[in-house]
Amino acid sequence: MKDHGKHDFELIFVSFDKNENEFKEYTSEMPWPCLPFGNDTKDILGRKYEAEGIPHLVVVDENGEVITKDGVDGVRSDESGERYPWKPKSLSELWPEKILTKSGLVDSSTLDDKYLMLYFSAHWCPPCRSFTPVLSKAYAKLKAERDDFELVFLSSDQDQTSFNEYFDEMTFCALPYEEREAKNSISKHFGIRGIPSLLILGPVPANGGERPLINKSLRGIIESGDFSDFPFHPKSYGALDQAGGDINNAKCLVVFHENGDDDEQKELIDVMKAVSEKCNDKTGMKFLWALNPNGLAPRVRAAANLPKMSDEPTMIMLDLPDQGGYYVSKETDITIENVMKFVEDPGDRQQL
């Protein structure tokens, strides 16, 4: 691409080599610039550009805006760079003309003025089979209250028969099974890496354009049975069990108080909401409470070597994006002031 002078660009290598000798050996074969070995910037860039696996090639424009995070596939399918910078198609370009309802095929355009929930699932997936009945009931409940949304199943089933059997169990719509290319492209568009996965998009804007992504992690909300916050804009606070991917992708302050009585737990929730509002998303942190003795709480306690449940609350800060770091507070008096102190000075870093 450089030799032919087709494009004005530069490529920078960000190393995840384990030692400097490996780095030197590897970079000796490279014609492009490299970040120095051991530069802390690599961790920041890795989180920013979601480098969960390697090789990972991101293309950004002159303003630093991401064009594609899937440059690896771009290079593999277009070595000459004819289609560079490999800008992905938009959802409206990928979405098929028809969707499948219980009454048959209808035009996708009939959904333009509705919120759109997308459910990525498959009959062969045990967690999917457990969640689908819950989702079907939630859909029916929401439909009884409002008609400004639709839910569409995008199947990862391996054949038409499996799809048909699974779709028969559902109360909502689906992408026709034969739309395999569209389904795979839409999954890739939203970075779906595991199923079941449920997200929600806004309506198509009145003046045209793309549906805005509102929330990419709805499973916990649906399982909670509380749909009062539709269309479920993400909050910087909430229950640990509803946090979804937040605990993997953001720094999270978590307060455990499984043995607290109703008044104590309500007071704790009020404190966490107040701290969240006080921080006003400036920290990028999530403020979570763990009041359920089951669910994620015991697993997080065990991973962080926390003591067993007691009558006193336990406060920690998880920073999984920082290679599994976490911090533990000795404070058991959970007030706005004390939580803010922990936010500002969490103490010594520990490693999961």
PDB file of C-alpha atoms in Angstrom, residues 185-346:
ATOM      1  CA  SER A 185     -22.588  -9.318   9.664  1.00  0.00           C
ATOM      2  CA  ILE A 186     -24.932  -7.815  12.274  1.00  0.00           C
ATOM      3  CA  SER A 187     -23.343  -9.917  15.020  1.00  0.00           C
ATOM      4  CA  LYS A 188     -19.946  -8.648  13.904  1.00  0.00           C
ATOM      5  CA  HIS A 189     -21.264  -5.075  13.675  1.00  0.00           C
ATOM      6  CA  PHE A 190     -22.200  -5.127  17.376  1.00  0.00           C
ATOM      7  CA  GLY A 191     -19.183  -7.134  18.510  1.00  0.00           C
ATOM      8  CA  ILE A 192     -21.259 -10.065  19.785  1.00  0.00           C
ATOM      9  CA  ARG A 193     -18.812 -12.537  21.292  1.00  0.00           C
ATOM     10  CA  GLY A 194     -21.133 -14.782  23.259  1.00  0.00           C
ATOM     11  CA  ILE A 195     -24.771 -15.786  23.526  1.00  0.00           C
ATOM     12  CA  PRO A 196     -27.343 -15.159  24.801  1.00  0.00           C
ATOM     13  CA  SER A 197     -26.910 -11.458  24.127  1.00  0.00           C
ATOM     14  CA  LEU A 198     -29.641  -8.819  24.137  1.00  0.00           C
ATOM     15  CA  LEU A 199     -29.359  -5.151  23.143  1.00  0.00           C
ATOM     16  CA  ILE A 200     -31.699  -2.273  22.369  1.00  0.00           C
ATOM     17  CA  LEU A 201     -31.574   0.413  19.676  1.00  0.00           C
ATOM     18  CA  GLY A 202     -33.554   3.606  19.321  1.00  0.00           C
ATOM     19  CA  PRO A 203     -35.986   4.285  16.469  1.00  0.00           C
ATOM     20  CA  VAL A 204     -34.688   5.383  13.083  1.00  0.00           C
ATOM     21  CA  PRO A 205     -34.226   9.194  13.369  1.00  0.00           C
ATOM     22  CA  ALA A 206     -37.015  11.231  11.762  1.00  0.00           C
ATOM     23  CA  ASN A 207     -34.534  12.901   9.406  1.00  0.00           C
ATOM     24  CA  GLY A 208     -32.913   9.585   8.482  1.00  0.00           C
ATOM     25  CA  GLY A 209     -29.664   8.030   9.609  1.00  0.00           C
ATOM     26  CA  GLU A 210     -28.808   5.120  11.847  1.00  0.00           C
ATOM     27  CA  ARG A 211     -30.574   3.807  14.916  1.00  0.00           C
ATOM     28  CA  PRO A 212     -28.655   4.836  18.069  1.00  0.00           C
ATOM     29  CA  LEU A 213     -27.395   2.042  20.310  1.00  0.00           C
ATOM     30  CA  ILE A 214     -28.982   2.592  23.735  1.00  0.00           C
ATOM     31  CA  ASN A 215     -27.872  -0.391  25.791  1.00  0.00           C
ATOM     32  CA  LYS A 216     -25.831  -3.412  24.767  1.00  0.00           C
ATOM     33  CA  SER A 217     -26.451  -5.465  27.912  1.00  0.00           C
ATOM     34  CA  LEU A 218     -30.121  -6.019  28.752  1.00  0.00           C
ATOM     35  CA  ARG A 219     -30.082  -9.568  30.051  1.00  0.00           C
ATOM     36  CA  GLY A 220     -29.769  -8.615  33.719  1.00  0.00           C
ATOM     37  CA  ILE A 221     -32.570  -6.058  33.409  1.00  0.00           C
ATOM     38  CA  ILE A 222     -34.910  -8.596  31.829  1.00  0.00           C
ATOM     39  CA  GLU A 223     -34.102 -11.174  34.496  1.00  0.00           C
ATOM     40  CA  SER A 224     -34.834  -8.624  37.234  1.00  0.00           C
ATOM     41  CA  GLY A 225     -38.432  -8.264  36.012  1.00  0.00           C
ATOM     42  CA  ASP A 226     -38.392  -4.472  36.478  1.00  0.00           C
ATOM     43  CA  PHE A 227     -39.073  -2.762  33.149  1.00  0.00           C
ATOM     44  CA  SER A 228     -40.030   0.655  34.524  1.00  0.00           C
ATOM     45  CA  ASP A 229     -36.913   2.313  33.065  1.00  0.00           C
ATOM     46  CA  PHE A 230     -37.655   1.421  29.428  1.00  0.00           C
ATOM     47  CA  PRO A 231     -35.801   1.936  27.067  1.00  0.00           C
ATOM     48  CA  PHE A 232     -33.140   1.074  29.615  1.00  0.00           C
ATOM     49  CA  HIS A 233     -30.519   3.761  29.154  1.00  0.00           C
ATOM     50  CA  PRO A 234     -27.348   2.653  30.987  1.00  0.00           C
ATOM     51  CA  LYS A 235     -26.845   4.018  34.483  1.00  0.00           C
ATOM     52  CA  SER A 236     -23.644   4.385  36.406  1.00  0.00           C
ATOM     53  CA  TYR A 237     -25.249   2.565  39.352  1.00  0.00           C
ATOM     54  CA  GLY A 238     -27.208  -0.621  39.871  1.00  0.00           C
ATOM     55  CA  ALA A 239     -27.248  -4.154  41.253  1.00  0.00           C
ATOM     56  CA  LEU A 240     -24.148  -6.277  40.705  1.00  0.00           C
ATOM     57  CA  ASP A 241     -26.268  -9.041  39.167  1.00  0.00           C
ATOM     58  CA  GLN A 242     -27.494  -6.615  36.487  1.00  0.00           C
ATOM     59  CA  ALA A 243     -24.085  -5.163  35.686  1.00  0.00           C
ATOM     60  CA  GLY A 244     -23.539  -7.401  32.671  1.00  0.00           C
ATOM     61  CA  GLY A 245     -20.249  -6.624  30.962  1.00  0.00           C
ATOM     62  CA  ASP A 246     -19.676  -3.491  33.060  1.00  0.00           C
ATOM     63  CA  ILE A 247     -17.527  -5.319  35.589  1.00  0.00           C
ATOM     64  CA  ASN A 248     -15.231  -6.471  32.787  1.00  0.00           C
ATOM     65  CA  ASN A 249     -15.078  -3.180  30.922  1.00  0.00           C
ATOM     66  CA  ALA A 250     -15.093  -0.475  33.605  1.00  0.00           C
ATOM     67  CA  LYS A 251     -13.814   0.267  37.067  1.00  0.00           C
ATOM     68  CA  CYS A 252     -16.572  -0.721  39.515  1.00  0.00           C
ATOM     69  CA  LEU A 253     -17.065   0.170  43.159  1.00  0.00           C
ATOM     70  CA  VAL A 254     -19.074  -2.632  44.790  1.00  0.00           C
ATOM     71  CA  VAL A 255     -20.611  -2.692  48.266  1.00  0.00           C
ATOM     72  CA  PHE A 256     -21.680  -6.089  49.621  1.00  0.00           C
ATOM     73  CA  HIS A 257     -24.370  -6.220  52.298  1.00  0.00           C
ATOM     74  CA  GLU A 258     -26.226  -9.486  51.810  1.00  0.00           C
ATOM     75  CA  ASN A 259     -27.155  -9.796  55.495  1.00  0.00           C
ATOM     76  CA  GLY A 260     -28.473  -6.241  55.832  1.00  0.00           C
ATOM     77  CA  ASP A 261     -32.133  -5.750  56.672  1.00  0.00           C
ATOM     78  CA  ASP A 262     -34.501  -3.949  54.296  1.00  0.00           C
ATOM     79  CA  ASP A 263     -33.851  -0.506  55.764  1.00  0.00           C
ATOM     80  CA  GLU A 264     -30.070  -0.952  55.736  1.00  0.00           C
ATOM     81  CA  GLN A 265     -30.080  -2.148  52.142  1.00  0.00           C
ATOM     82  CA  LYS A 266     -32.324   0.702  51.028  1.00  0.00           C
ATOM     83  CA  GLU A 267     -30.031   3.217  52.729  1.00  0.00           C
ATOM     84  CA  LEU A 268     -27.015   1.641  51.001  1.00  0.00           C
ATOM     85  CA  ILE A 269     -28.705   1.921  47.590  1.00  0.00           C
ATOM     86  CA  ASP A 270     -29.526   5.579  48.252  1.00  0.00           C
ATOM     87  CA  VAL A 271     -25.891   6.250  49.161  1.00  0.00           C
ATOM     88  CA  MET A 272     -24.599   4.601  45.981  1.00  0.00           C
ATOM     89  CA  LYS A 273     -27.026   6.540  43.799  1.00  0.00           C
ATOM     90  CA  ALA A 274     -26.013   9.790  45.503  1.00  0.00           C
ATOM     91  CA  VAL A 275     -22.307   9.063  45.017  1.00  0.00           C
ATOM     92  CA  SER A 276     -22.947   8.245  41.373  1.00  0.00           C
ATOM     93  CA  GLU A 277     -24.703  11.570  40.858  1.00  0.00           C
ATOM     94  CA  LYS A 278     -21.951  13.378  42.753  1.00  0.00           C
ATOM     95  CA  CYS A 279     -19.301  11.880  40.469  1.00  0.00           C
ATOM     96  CA  ASN A 280     -21.475  12.773  37.467  1.00  0.00           C
ATOM     97  CA  ASP A 281     -19.784  10.132  35.277  1.00  0.00           C
ATOM     98  CA  LYS A 282     -16.488  12.031  35.467  1.00  0.00           C
ATOM     99  CA  THR A 283     -14.713   8.951  36.815  1.00  0.00           C
ATOM    100  CA  GLY A 284     -16.173   6.501  34.278  1.00  0.00           C
ATOM    101  CA  MET A 285     -16.829   4.301  37.298  1.00  0.00           C
ATOM    102  CA  LYS A 286     -19.845   2.107  38.013  1.00  0.00           C
ATOM    103  CA  PHE A 287     -21.354   2.041  41.503  1.00  0.00           C
ATOM    104  CA  LEU A 288     -22.887  -1.329  42.308  1.00  0.00           C
ATOM    105  CA  TRP A 289     -24.519  -3.022  45.272  1.00  0.00           C
ATOM    106  CA  ALA A 290     -24.495  -6.746  46.047  1.00  0.00           C
ATOM    107  CA  LEU A 291     -27.463  -7.629  48.268  1.00  0.00           C
ATOM    108  CA  ASN A 292     -28.270 -11.076  46.881  1.00  0.00           C
ATOM    109  CA  PRO A 293     -26.430 -13.917  48.684  1.00  0.00           C
ATOM    110  CA  ASN A 294     -26.555 -15.862  45.436  1.00  0.00           C
ATOM    111  CA  GLY A 295     -25.822 -14.661  41.919  1.00  0.00           C
ATOM    112  CA  LEU A 296     -22.498 -12.938  41.303  1.00  0.00           C
ATOM    113  CA  ALA A 297     -21.819 -11.863  44.893  1.00  0.00           C
ATOM    114  CA  PRO A 298     -20.280 -15.114  46.206  1.00  0.00           C
ATOM    115  CA  ARG A 299     -18.209 -15.508  43.056  1.00  0.00           C
ATOM    116  CA  VAL A 300     -16.762 -11.999  43.337  1.00  0.00           C
ATOM    117  CA  ARG A 301     -16.163 -12.488  47.068  1.00  0.00           C
ATOM    118  CA  ALA A 302     -14.230 -15.675  46.375  1.00  0.00           C
ATOM    119  CA  ALA A 303     -12.200 -14.157  43.523  1.00  0.00           C
ATOM    120  CA  ALA A 304     -11.186 -11.184  45.698  1.00  0.00           C
ATOM    121  CA  ASN A 305     -10.520 -13.321  48.790  1.00  0.00           C
ATOM    122  CA  LEU A 306     -13.113 -11.372  50.776  1.00  0.00           C
ATOM    123  CA  PRO A 307     -14.439 -12.651  54.115  1.00  0.00           C
ATOM    124  CA  LYS A 308     -17.733 -14.498  54.238  1.00  0.00           C
ATOM    125  CA  MET A 309     -20.967 -12.586  54.640  1.00  0.00           C
ATOM    126  CA  SER A 310     -21.396 -10.818  57.968  1.00  0.00           C
ATOM    127  CA  ASP A 311     -23.643  -8.160  59.483  1.00  0.00           C
ATOM    128  CA  GLU A 312     -21.179  -5.491  58.295  1.00  0.00           C
ATOM    129  CA  PRO A 313     -20.966  -4.292  54.682  1.00  0.00           C
ATOM    130  CA  THR A 314     -17.822  -4.796  52.626  1.00  0.00           C
ATOM    131  CA  MET A 315     -16.641  -2.271  50.052  1.00  0.00           C
ATOM    132  CA  ILE A 316     -14.242  -2.998  47.191  1.00  0.00           C
ATOM    133  CA  MET A 317     -13.182  -1.449  43.898  1.00  0.00           C
ATOM    134  CA  LEU A 318     -12.799  -3.789  40.936  1.00  0.00           C
ATOM    135  CA  ASP A 319     -10.585  -2.673  38.072  1.00  0.00           C
ATOM    136  CA  LEU A 320     -10.638  -5.715  35.808  1.00  0.00           C
ATOM    137  CA  PRO A 321      -9.551  -3.696  32.728  1.00  0.00           C
ATOM    138  CA  ASP A 322      -6.317  -3.031  34.656  1.00  0.00           C
ATOM    139  CA  GLN A 323      -5.292  -6.669  34.259  1.00  0.00           C
ATOM    140  CA  GLY A 324      -7.506  -7.822  37.126  1.00  0.00           C
ATOM    141  CA  GLY A 325      -6.655  -5.206  39.737  1.00  0.00           C
ATOM    142  CA  TYR A 326      -8.809  -4.532  42.794  1.00  0.00           C
ATOM    143  CA  TYR A 327      -8.825  -2.577  46.056  1.00  0.00           C
ATOM    144  CA  VAL A 328     -10.435  -3.348  49.406  1.00  0.00           C
ATOM    145  CA  SER A 329     -11.699  -0.759  51.884  1.00  0.00           C
ATOM    146  CA  LYS A 330     -11.595  -1.288  55.635  1.00  0.00           C
ATOM    147  CA  GLU A 331     -14.532   1.090  56.036  1.00  0.00           C
ATOM    148  CA  THR A 332     -17.827  -0.486  57.108  1.00  0.00           C
ATOM    149  CA  ASP A 333     -19.774   2.739  57.654  1.00  0.00           C
ATOM    150  CA  ILE A 334     -21.162   3.274  54.166  1.00  0.00           C
ATOM    151  CA  THR A 335     -21.890   6.978  53.878  1.00  0.00           C
ATOM    152  CA  ILE A 336     -21.573   9.330  50.937  1.00  0.00           C
ATOM    153  CA  GLU A 337     -18.496  10.889  52.494  1.00  0.00           C
ATOM    154  CA  ASN A 338     -16.776   7.565  53.183  1.00  0.00           C
ATOM    155  CA  VAL A 339     -17.510   6.173  49.732  1.00  0.00           C
ATOM    156  CA  MET A 340     -16.144   9.349  48.125  1.00  0.00           C
ATOM    157  CA  LYS A 341     -12.970   9.017  50.182  1.00  0.00           C
ATOM    158  CA  PHE A 342     -12.531   5.485  48.841  1.00  0.00           C
ATOM    159  CA  VAL A 343     -13.100   6.696  45.273  1.00  0.00           C
ATOM    160  CA  GLU A 344     -10.406   9.338  45.681  1.00  0.00           C
ATOM    161  CA  ASP A 345      -7.926   7.130  47.531  1.00  0.00           C
ATOM    162  CA  PRO A 346      -8.599   3.380  47.214  1.00  0.00           C
TER     163      PRO A 346
END
